[in-house]
PDB file of C-alpha atoms in Angstrom:
ATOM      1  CA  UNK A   1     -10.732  -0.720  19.335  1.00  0.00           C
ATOM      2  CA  UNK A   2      -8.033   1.817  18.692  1.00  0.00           C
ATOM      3  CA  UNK A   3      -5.704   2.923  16.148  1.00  0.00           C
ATOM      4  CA  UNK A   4      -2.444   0.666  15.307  1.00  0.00           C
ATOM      5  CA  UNK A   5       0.762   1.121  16.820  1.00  0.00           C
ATOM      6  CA  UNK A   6       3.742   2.488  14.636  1.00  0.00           C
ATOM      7  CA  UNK A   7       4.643   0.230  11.934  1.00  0.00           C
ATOM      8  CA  UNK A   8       8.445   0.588  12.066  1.00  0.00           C
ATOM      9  CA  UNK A   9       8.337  -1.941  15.035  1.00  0.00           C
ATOM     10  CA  UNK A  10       6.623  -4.929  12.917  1.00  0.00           C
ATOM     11  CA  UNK A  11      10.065  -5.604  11.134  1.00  0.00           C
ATOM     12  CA  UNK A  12      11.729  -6.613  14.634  1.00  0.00           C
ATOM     13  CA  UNK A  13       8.354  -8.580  15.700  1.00  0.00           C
ATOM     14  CA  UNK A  14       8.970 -10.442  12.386  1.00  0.00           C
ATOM     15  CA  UNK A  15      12.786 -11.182  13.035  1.00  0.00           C
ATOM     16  CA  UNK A  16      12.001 -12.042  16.887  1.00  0.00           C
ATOM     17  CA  UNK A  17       9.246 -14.311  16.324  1.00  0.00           C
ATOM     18  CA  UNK A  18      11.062 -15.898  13.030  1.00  0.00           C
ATOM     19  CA  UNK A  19      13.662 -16.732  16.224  1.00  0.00           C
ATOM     20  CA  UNK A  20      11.168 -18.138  18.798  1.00  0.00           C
ATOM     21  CA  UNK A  21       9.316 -20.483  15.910  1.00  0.00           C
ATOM     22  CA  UNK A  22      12.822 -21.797  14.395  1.00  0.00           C
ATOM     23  CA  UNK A  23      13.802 -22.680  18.347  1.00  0.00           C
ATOM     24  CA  UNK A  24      10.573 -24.474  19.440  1.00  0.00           C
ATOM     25  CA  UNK A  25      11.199 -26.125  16.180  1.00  0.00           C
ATOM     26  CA  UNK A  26      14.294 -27.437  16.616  1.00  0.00           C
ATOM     27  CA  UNK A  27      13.601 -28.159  20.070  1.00  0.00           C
ATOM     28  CA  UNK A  28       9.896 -30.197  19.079  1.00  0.00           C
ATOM     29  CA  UNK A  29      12.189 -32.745  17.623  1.00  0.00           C
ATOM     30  CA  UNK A  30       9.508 -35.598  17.210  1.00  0.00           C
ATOM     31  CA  UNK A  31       7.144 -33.568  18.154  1.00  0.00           C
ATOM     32  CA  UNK A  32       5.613 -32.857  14.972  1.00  0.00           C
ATOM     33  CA  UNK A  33       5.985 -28.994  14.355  1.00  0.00           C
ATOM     34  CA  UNK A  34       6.784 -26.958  10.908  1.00  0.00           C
ATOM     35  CA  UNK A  35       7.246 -28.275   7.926  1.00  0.00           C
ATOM     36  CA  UNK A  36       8.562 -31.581   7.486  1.00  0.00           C
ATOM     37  CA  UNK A  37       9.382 -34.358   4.857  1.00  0.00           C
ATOM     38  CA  UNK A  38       7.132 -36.668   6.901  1.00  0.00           C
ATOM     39  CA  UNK A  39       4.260 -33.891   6.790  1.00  0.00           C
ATOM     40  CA  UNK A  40       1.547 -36.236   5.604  1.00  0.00           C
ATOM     41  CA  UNK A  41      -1.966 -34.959   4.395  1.00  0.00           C
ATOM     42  CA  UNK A  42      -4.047 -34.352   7.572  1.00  0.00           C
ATOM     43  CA  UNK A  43      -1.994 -32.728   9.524  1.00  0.00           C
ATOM     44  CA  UNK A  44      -3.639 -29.762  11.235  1.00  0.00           C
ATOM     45  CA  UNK A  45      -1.532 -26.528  12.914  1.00  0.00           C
ATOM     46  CA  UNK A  46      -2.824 -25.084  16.081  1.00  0.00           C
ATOM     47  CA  UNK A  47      -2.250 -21.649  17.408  1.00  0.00           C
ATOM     48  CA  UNK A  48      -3.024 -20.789  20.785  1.00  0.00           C
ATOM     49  CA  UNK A  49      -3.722 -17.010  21.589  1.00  0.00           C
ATOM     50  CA  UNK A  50      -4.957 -15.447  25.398  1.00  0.00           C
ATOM     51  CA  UNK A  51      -4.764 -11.933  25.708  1.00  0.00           C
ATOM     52  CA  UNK A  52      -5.709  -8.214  24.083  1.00  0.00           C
ATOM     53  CA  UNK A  53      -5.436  -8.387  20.159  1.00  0.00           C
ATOM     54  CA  UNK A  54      -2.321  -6.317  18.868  1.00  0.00           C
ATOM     55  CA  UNK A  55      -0.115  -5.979  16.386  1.00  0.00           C
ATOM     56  CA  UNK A  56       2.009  -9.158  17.683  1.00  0.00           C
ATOM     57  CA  UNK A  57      -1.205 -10.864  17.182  1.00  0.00           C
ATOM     58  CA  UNK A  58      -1.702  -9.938  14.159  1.00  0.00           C
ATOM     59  CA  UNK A  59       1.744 -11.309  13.489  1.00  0.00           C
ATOM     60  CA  UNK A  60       1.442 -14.431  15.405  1.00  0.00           C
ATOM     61  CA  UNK A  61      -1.491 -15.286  13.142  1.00  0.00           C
ATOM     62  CA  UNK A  62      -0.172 -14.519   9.870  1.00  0.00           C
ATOM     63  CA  UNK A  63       2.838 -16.678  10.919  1.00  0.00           C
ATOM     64  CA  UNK A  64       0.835 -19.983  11.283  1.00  0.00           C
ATOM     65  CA  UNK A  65      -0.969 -19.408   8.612  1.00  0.00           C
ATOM     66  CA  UNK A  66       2.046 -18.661   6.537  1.00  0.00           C
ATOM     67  CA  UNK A  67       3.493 -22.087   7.989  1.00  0.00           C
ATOM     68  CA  UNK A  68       0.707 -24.141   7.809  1.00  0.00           C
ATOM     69  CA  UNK A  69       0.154 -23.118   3.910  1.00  0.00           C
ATOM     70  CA  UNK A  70       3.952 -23.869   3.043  1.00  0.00           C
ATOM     71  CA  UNK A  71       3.456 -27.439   4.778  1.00  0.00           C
ATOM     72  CA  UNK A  72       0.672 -28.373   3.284  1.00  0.00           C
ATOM     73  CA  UNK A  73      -2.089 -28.422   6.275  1.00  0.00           C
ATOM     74  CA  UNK A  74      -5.458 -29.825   5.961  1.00  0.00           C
ATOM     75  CA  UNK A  75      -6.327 -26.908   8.460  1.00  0.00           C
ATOM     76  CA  UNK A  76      -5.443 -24.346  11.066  1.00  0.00           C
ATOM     77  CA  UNK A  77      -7.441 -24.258  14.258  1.00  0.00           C
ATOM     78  CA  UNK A  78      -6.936 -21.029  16.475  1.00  0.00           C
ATOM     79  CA  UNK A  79      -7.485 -21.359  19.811  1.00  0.00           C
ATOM     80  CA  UNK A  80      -8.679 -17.795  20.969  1.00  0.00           C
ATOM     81  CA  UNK A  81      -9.645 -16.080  24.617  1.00  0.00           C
ATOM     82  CA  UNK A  82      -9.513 -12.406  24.394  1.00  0.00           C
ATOM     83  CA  UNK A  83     -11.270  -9.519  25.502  1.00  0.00           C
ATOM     84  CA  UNK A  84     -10.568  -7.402  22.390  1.00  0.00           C
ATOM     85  CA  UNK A  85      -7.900  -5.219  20.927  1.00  0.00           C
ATOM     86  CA  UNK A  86      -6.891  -2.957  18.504  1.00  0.00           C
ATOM     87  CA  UNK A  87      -9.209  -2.494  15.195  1.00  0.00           C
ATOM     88  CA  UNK A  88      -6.511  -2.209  12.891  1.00  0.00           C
ATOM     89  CA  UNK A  89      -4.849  -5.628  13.939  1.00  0.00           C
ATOM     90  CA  UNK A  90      -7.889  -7.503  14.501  1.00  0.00           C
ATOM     91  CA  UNK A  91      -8.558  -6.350  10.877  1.00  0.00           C
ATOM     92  CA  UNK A  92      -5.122  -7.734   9.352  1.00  0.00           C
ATOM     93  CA  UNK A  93      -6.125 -11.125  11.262  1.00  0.00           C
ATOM     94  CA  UNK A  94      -9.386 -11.117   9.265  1.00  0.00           C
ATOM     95  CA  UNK A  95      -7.629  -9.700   6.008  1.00  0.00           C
ATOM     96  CA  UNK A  96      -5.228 -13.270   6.589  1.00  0.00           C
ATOM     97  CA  UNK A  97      -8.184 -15.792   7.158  1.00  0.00           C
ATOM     98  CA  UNK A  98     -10.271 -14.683   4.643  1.00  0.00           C
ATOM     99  CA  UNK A  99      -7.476 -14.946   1.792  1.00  0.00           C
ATOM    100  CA  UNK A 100      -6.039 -18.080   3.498  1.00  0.00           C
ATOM    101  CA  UNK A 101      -6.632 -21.048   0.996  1.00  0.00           C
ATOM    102  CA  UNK A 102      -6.662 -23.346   4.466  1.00  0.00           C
ATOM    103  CA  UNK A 103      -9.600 -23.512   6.352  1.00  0.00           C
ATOM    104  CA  UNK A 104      -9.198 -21.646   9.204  1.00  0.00           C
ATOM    105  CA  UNK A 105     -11.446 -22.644  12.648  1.00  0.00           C
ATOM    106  CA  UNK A 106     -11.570 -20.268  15.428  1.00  0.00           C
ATOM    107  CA  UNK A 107     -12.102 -22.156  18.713  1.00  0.00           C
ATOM    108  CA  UNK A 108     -12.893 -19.792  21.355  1.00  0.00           C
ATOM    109  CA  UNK A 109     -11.366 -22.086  24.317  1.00  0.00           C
ATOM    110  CA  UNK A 110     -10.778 -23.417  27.370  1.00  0.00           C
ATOM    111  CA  UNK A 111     -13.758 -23.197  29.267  1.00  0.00           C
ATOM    112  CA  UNK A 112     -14.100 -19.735  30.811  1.00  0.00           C
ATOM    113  CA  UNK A 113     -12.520 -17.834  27.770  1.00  0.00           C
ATOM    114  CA  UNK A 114     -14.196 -15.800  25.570  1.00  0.00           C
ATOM    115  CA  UNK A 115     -14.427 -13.953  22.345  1.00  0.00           C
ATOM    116  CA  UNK A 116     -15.130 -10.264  23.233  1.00  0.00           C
ATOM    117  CA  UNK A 117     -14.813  -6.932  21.155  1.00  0.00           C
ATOM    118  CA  UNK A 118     -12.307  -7.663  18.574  1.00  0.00           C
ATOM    119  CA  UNK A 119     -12.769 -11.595  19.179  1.00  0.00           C
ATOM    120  CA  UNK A 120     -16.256 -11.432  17.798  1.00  0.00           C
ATOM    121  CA  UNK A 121     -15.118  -9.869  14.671  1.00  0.00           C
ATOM    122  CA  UNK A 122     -12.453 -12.773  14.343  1.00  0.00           C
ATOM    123  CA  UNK A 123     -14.881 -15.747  15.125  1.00  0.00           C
ATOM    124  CA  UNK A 124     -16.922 -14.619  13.218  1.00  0.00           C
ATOM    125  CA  UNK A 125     -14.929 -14.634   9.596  1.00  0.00           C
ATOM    126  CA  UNK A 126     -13.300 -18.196  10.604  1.00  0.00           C
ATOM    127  CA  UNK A 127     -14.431 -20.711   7.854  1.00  0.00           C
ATOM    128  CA  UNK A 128     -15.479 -22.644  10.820  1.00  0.00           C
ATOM    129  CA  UNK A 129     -16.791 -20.940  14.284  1.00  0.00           C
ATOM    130  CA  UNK A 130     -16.266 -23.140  17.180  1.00  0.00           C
ATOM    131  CA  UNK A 131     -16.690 -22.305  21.067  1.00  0.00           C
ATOM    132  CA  UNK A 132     -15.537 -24.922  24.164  1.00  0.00           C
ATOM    133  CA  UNK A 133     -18.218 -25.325  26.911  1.00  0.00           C
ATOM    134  CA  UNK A 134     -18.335 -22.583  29.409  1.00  0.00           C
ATOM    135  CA  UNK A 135     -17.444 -20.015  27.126  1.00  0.00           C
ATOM    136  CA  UNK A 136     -19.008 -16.438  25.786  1.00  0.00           C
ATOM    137  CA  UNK A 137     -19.237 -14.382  22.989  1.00  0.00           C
ATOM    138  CA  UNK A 138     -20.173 -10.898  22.306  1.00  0.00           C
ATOM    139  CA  UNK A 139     -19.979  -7.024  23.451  1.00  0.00           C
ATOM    140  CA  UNK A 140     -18.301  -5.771  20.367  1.00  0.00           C
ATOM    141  CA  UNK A 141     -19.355  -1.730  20.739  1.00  0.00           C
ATOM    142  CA  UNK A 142     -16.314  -0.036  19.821  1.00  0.00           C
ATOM    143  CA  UNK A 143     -14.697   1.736  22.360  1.00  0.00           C
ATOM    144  CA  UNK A 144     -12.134   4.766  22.519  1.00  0.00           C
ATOM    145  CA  UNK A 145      -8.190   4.202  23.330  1.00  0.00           C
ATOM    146  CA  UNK A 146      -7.667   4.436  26.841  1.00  0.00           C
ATOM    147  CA  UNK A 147     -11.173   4.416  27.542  1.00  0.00           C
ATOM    148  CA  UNK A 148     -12.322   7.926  26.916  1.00  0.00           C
ATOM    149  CA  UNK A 149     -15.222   9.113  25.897  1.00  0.00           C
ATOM    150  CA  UNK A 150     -15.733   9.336  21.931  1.00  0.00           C
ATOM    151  CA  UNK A 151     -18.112  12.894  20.814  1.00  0.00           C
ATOM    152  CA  UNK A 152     -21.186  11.928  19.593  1.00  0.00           C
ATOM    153  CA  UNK A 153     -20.301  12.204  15.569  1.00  0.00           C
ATOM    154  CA  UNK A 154     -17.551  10.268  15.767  1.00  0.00           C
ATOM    155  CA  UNK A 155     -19.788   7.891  18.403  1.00  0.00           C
ATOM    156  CA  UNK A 156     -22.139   7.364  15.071  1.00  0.00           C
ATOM    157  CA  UNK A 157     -18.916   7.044  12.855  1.00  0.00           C
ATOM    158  CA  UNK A 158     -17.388   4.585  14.274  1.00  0.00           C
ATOM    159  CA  UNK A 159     -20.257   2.614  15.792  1.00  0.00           C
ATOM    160  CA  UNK A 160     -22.333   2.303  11.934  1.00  0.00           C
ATOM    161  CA  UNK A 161     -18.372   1.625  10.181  1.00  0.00           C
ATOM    162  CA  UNK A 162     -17.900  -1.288  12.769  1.00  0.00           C
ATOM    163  CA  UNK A 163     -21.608  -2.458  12.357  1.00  0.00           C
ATOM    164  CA  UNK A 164     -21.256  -2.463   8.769  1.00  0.00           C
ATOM    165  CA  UNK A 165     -17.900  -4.618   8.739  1.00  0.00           C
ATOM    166  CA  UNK A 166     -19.323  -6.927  10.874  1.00  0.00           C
ATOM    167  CA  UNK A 167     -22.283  -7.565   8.807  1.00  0.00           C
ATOM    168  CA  UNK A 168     -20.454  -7.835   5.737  1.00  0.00           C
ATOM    169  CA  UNK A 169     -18.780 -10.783   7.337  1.00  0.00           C
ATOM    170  CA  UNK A 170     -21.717 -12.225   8.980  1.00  0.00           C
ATOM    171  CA  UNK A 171     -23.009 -12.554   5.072  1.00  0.00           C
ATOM    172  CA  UNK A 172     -20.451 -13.683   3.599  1.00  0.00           C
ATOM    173  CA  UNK A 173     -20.040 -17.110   6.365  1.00  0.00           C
ATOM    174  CA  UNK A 174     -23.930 -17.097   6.327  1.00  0.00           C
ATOM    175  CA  UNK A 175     -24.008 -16.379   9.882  1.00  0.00           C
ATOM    176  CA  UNK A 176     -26.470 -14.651  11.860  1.00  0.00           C
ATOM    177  CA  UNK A 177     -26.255 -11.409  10.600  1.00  0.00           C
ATOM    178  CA  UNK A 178     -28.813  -9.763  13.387  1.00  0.00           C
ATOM    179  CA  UNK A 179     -26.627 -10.767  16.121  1.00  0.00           C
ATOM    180  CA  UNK A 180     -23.859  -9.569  14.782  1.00  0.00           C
ATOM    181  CA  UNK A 181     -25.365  -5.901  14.801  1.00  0.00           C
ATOM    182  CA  UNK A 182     -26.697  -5.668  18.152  1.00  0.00           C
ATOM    183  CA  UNK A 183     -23.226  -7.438  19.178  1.00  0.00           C
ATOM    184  CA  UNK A 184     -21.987  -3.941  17.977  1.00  0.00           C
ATOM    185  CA  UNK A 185     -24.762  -1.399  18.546  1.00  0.00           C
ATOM    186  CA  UNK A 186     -25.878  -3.316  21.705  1.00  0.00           C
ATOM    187  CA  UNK A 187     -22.954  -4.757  23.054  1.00  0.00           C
ATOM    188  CA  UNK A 188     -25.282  -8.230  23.340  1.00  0.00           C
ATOM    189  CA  UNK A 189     -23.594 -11.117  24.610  1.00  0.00           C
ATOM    190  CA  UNK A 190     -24.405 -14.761  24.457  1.00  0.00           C
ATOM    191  CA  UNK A 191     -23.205 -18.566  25.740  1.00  0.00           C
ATOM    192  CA  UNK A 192     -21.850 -20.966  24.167  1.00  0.00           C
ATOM    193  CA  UNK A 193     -25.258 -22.908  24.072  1.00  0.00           C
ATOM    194  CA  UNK A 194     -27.039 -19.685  22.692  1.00  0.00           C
ATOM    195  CA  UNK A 195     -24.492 -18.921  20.061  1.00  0.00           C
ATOM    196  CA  UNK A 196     -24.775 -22.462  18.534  1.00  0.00           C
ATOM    197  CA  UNK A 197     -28.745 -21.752  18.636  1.00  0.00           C
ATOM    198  CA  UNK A 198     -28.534 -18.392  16.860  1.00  0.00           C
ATOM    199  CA  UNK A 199     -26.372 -19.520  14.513  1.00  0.00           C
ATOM    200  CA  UNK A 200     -23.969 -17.248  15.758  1.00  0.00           C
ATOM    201  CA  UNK A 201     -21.207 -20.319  15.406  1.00  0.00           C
ATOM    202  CA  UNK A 202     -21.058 -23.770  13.769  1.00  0.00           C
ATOM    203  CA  UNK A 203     -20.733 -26.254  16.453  1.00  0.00           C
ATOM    204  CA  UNK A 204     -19.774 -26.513  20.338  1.00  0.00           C
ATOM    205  CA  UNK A 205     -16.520 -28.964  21.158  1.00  0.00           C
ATOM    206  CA  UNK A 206     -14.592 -30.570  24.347  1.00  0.00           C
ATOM    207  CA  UNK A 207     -11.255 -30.056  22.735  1.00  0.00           C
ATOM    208  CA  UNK A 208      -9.089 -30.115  19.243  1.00  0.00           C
ATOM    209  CA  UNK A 209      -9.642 -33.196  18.458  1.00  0.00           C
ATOM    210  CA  UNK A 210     -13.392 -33.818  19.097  1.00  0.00           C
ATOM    211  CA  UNK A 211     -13.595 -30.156  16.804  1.00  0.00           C
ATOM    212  CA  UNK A 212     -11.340 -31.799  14.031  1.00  0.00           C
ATOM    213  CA  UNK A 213     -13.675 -35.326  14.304  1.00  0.00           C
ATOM    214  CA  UNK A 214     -17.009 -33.315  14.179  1.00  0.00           C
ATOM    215  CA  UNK A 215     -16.480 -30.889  11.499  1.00  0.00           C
ATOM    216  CA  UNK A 216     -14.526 -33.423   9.354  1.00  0.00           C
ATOM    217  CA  UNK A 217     -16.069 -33.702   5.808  1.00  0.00           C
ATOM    218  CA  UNK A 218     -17.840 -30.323   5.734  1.00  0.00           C
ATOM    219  CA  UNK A 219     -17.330 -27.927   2.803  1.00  0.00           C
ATOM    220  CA  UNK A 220     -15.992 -24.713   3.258  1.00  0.00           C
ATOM    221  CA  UNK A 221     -15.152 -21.817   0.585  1.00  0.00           C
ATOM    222  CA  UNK A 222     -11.746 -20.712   1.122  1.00  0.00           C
ATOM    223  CA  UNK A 223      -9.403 -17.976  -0.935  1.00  0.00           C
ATOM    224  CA  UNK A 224      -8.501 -20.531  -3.159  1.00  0.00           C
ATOM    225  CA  UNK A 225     -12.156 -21.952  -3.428  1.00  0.00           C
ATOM    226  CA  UNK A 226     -13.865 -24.784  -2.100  1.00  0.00           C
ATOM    227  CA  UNK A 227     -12.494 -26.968   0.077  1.00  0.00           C
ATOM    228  CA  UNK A 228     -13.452 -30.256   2.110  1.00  0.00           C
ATOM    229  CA  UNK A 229     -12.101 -30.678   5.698  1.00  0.00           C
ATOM    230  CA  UNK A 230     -10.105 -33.839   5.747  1.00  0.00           C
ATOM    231  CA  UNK A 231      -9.597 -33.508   9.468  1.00  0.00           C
ATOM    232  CA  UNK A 232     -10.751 -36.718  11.408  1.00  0.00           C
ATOM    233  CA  UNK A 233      -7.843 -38.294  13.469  1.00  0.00           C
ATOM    234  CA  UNK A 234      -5.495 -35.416  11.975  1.00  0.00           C
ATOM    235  CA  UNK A 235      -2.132 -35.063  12.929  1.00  0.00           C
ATOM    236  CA  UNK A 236      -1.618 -31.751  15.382  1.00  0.00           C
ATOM    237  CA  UNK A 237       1.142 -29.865  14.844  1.00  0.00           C
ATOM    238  CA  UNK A 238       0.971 -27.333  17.895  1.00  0.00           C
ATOM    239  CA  UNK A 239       2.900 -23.697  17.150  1.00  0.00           C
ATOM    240  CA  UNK A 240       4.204 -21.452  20.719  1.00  0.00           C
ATOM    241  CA  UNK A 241       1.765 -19.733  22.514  1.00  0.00           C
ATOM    242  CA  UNK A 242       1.671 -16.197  21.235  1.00  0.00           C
ATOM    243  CA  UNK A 243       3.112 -13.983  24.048  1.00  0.00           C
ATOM    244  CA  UNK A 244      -0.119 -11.053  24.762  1.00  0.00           C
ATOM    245  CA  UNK A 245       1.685  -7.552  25.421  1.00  0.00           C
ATOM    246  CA  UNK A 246       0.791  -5.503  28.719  1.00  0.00           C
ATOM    247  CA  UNK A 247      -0.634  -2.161  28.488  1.00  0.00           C
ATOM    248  CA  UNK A 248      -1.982  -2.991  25.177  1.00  0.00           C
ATOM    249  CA  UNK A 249      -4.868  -0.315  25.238  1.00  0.00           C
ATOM    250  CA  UNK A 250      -2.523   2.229  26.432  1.00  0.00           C
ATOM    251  CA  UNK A 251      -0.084   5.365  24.553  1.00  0.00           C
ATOM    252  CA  UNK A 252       2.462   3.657  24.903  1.00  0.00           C
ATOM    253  CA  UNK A 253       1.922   0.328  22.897  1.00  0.00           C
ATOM    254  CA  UNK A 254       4.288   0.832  20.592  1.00  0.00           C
ATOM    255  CA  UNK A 255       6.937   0.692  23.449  1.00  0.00           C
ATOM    256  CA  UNK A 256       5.792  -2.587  24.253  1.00  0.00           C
ATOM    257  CA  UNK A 257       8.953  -5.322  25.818  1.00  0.00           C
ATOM    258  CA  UNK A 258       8.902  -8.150  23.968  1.00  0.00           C
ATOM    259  CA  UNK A 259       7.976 -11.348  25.892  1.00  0.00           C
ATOM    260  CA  UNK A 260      10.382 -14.600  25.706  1.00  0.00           C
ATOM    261  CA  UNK A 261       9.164 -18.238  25.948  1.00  0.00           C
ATOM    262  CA  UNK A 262      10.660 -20.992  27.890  1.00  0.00           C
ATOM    263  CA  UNK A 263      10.466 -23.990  26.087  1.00  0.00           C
ATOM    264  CA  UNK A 264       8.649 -27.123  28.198  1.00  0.00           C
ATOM    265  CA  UNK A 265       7.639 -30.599  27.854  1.00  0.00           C
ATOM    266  CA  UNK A 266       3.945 -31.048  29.353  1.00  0.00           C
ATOM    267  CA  UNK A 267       1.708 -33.646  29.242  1.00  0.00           C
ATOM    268  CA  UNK A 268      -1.119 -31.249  29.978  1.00  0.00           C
ATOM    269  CA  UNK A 269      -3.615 -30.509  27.443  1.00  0.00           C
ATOM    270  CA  UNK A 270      -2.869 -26.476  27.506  1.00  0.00           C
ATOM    271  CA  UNK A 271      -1.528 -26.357  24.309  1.00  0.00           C
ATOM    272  CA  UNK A 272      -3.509 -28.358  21.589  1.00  0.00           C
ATOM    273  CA  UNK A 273      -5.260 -31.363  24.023  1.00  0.00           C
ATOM    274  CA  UNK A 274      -2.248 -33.587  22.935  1.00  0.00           C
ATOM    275  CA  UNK A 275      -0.123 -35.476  25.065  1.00  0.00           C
ATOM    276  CA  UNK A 276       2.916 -35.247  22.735  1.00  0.00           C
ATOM    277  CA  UNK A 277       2.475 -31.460  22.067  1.00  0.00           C
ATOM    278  CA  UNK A 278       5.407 -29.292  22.970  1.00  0.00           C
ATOM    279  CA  UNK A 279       4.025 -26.034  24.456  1.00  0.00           C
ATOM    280  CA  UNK A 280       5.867 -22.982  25.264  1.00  0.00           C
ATOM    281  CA  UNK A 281       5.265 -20.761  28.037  1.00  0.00           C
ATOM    282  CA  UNK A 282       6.352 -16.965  28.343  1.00  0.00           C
ATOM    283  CA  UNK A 283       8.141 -14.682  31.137  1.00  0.00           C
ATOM    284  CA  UNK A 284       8.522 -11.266  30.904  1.00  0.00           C
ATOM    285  CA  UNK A 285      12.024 -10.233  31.031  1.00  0.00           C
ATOM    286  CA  UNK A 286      13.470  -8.930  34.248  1.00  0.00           C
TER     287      UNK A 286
END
C-alpha cells in the first residue's frame, strides 16, 4: 500500500467514466442497466473489478454505489479479484461502503481470484463477505511503493496503523478480529473453505444469483440503519467492468492512459452470471 496519486487527475476520471457508464447505458437498451422507470424493488447492481486497487477504483466504486442509491437498489454486489493497491484508495472504497445506506456484498470471484493486501481490507467492511469456490484471502502486510524496503520505525508505523484499521473493521462486521491481525502482522492467508470456518466471511457461493438467494432475508446495519436483504430472484443490473491501470505500484501512476471499453453482447457468465447481461470489455489504446 502506497500513497495516492495526485488528485488533480480525479476530475477527468469522473468526466471519462460519467462517458463510458452513459454509453453502456444507452447501448444496454433492455438490458436492464441505470436507473429506470421500470426499476422495480429487487433489483440488485453488480460491479465487476480485476486488477491493483487505485484511484480509478476508488472511482469505479463510488460510481455504482452512487447509481445504485439514486435507483433505488435492494443491493450492490462487487465482484472483486485483486492483489492489492494503494492504501489511500482502498480506504475511500471502505469510507463509500460503510456510509452506503445499500447493503453492499463483496464477492471475491471467479474461481482462482482472490482478495489480497488491500482486498482483505475491502471484504472485510462489506455488509456481507462472500468468496466463489477456489478462491483466497489474505497477506495484507503493508508493503512500500515500488517494493522497497521500509526502515524499521516506519516498519512499526505503518504495520500497528494498518493492524489497527483492520481491527476496527473486523469489530464493527463482527468478524474474526484475530485473523484479521495476523492477516496484517503475519501476512496469513486462507481458502475459501477456511475463511467461512474462521468466520473470516459470511457464506461461500457458485455465482450472483445463488449469493443473492442465500443471503436473502438477513439483516444487515447499513449508514442509514438496519436493513433486510430483499434479494431472492432479484433483478441484476450489471455496470462495465472497471478498466485496472498498468504500472499501478509504480512513480508514475498518476500518468496512467486511460483504458476504453468495447461494448459486447455475451452470453457468457463473465459479467454478473446472467445471460442477458451486457458486459464491456477494455483495450488499451494504441
Amino acid at each position: 500500500m502506497a500513497s495516492r496519486p495526485q488528485a488533480s487527475h480525479l476530475p477527468f476520471l469522473r468526466f471519462t467514466l460519467s462517458l463510458l457508464l452513459s454509453g453502456c447505458l444507452l447501448l444496454s437498451g433492455s438490458a436492464g442497466f441505470g436507473k429506470s422507470e421500470d426499476n422495480a424493488p429487487g433489483v440488485v447492481y453488480v460491479g465487476t473489478y480485476e486488477g491493483v486497487i487505485n484511484p480509478v477504483t476508488a472511482e469505479y466504486f463510488n460510481r455504482v454505489l452512487t447509481d445504485a442509491q439514486e435507483a433505488g437498489a435492494a443491493a450492490v454486489v462487487l465482484r472483486l479479484d485483486t492483489p492489492g493497491g494503494l492504501d489511500t484508495s482502498m480506504r475511500l472504497i471502505i469510507k463509500d461502503i460503510t456510509a452506503s445506506p445499500i447493503p453492499v456484498i463483496v464477492y471475491v470471484a471467479p474461481s482462482g481470484g482472490r482478495a489480497a493486501s488491500a482486498g482483505v481490507f475491502i471484504l472485510y467492511s462489506a455488509h456481507i463477505a462472500a468468496m466463489a469456490p477456489g478462491t483466497n484471502v489474505g497477506a495484507a502486510h503493508p508493503v512500500a511503493m515500488g517494493g522497497g524496503e521500509m526502515d524499521a520505525v516506519m516498519k512499526a508505523k505503518v504495520e500497528n496503523d494498518a493492524a489497527a484499521y483492520i481491527k476496527s473493521i473486523a469489530e464493527k462486521r463482527g468478524r474474526n478480529v484475530q485473523w484479521a491481525e495476523d492477516a496484517v502482522r503475519k501476512s496469513v492467508s486462507v481458502t475459501e473453505k477456511e475463511a467461512l470456518s474462521l468466520k473470516v466471511i459470511d457464506l461461500i457461493a457458485d455465482d450472483v444469483p445463488a449469493l443473492l438467494a442465500a443471503v436473502d432475508g438477513r439483516e444487515v446495519v447499513t449508514g442509514a440503519g438496519k436493513v433486510v436483504l430483499r434479494t431472492k430472484g432479484a433483478r441484476l443490473s450489471c455496470t462495465i467492468r472497471a478498466p485496472s491501470c498498468p504500472g499501478s505500484s509504480g512513480p508514475s501512476a498518476s500518468s496512467w492512459p486511460f483504458i476504453p471499453f468495447r461494448p459486447c453482447r455475451s452470453t457468457t457468465r463473465a459479467c454478473c452470471s446472467s445471460s442477458w447481461a451486457l458486459c464491456c470489455s477494455f483495450s488499451r489504446s494504441r
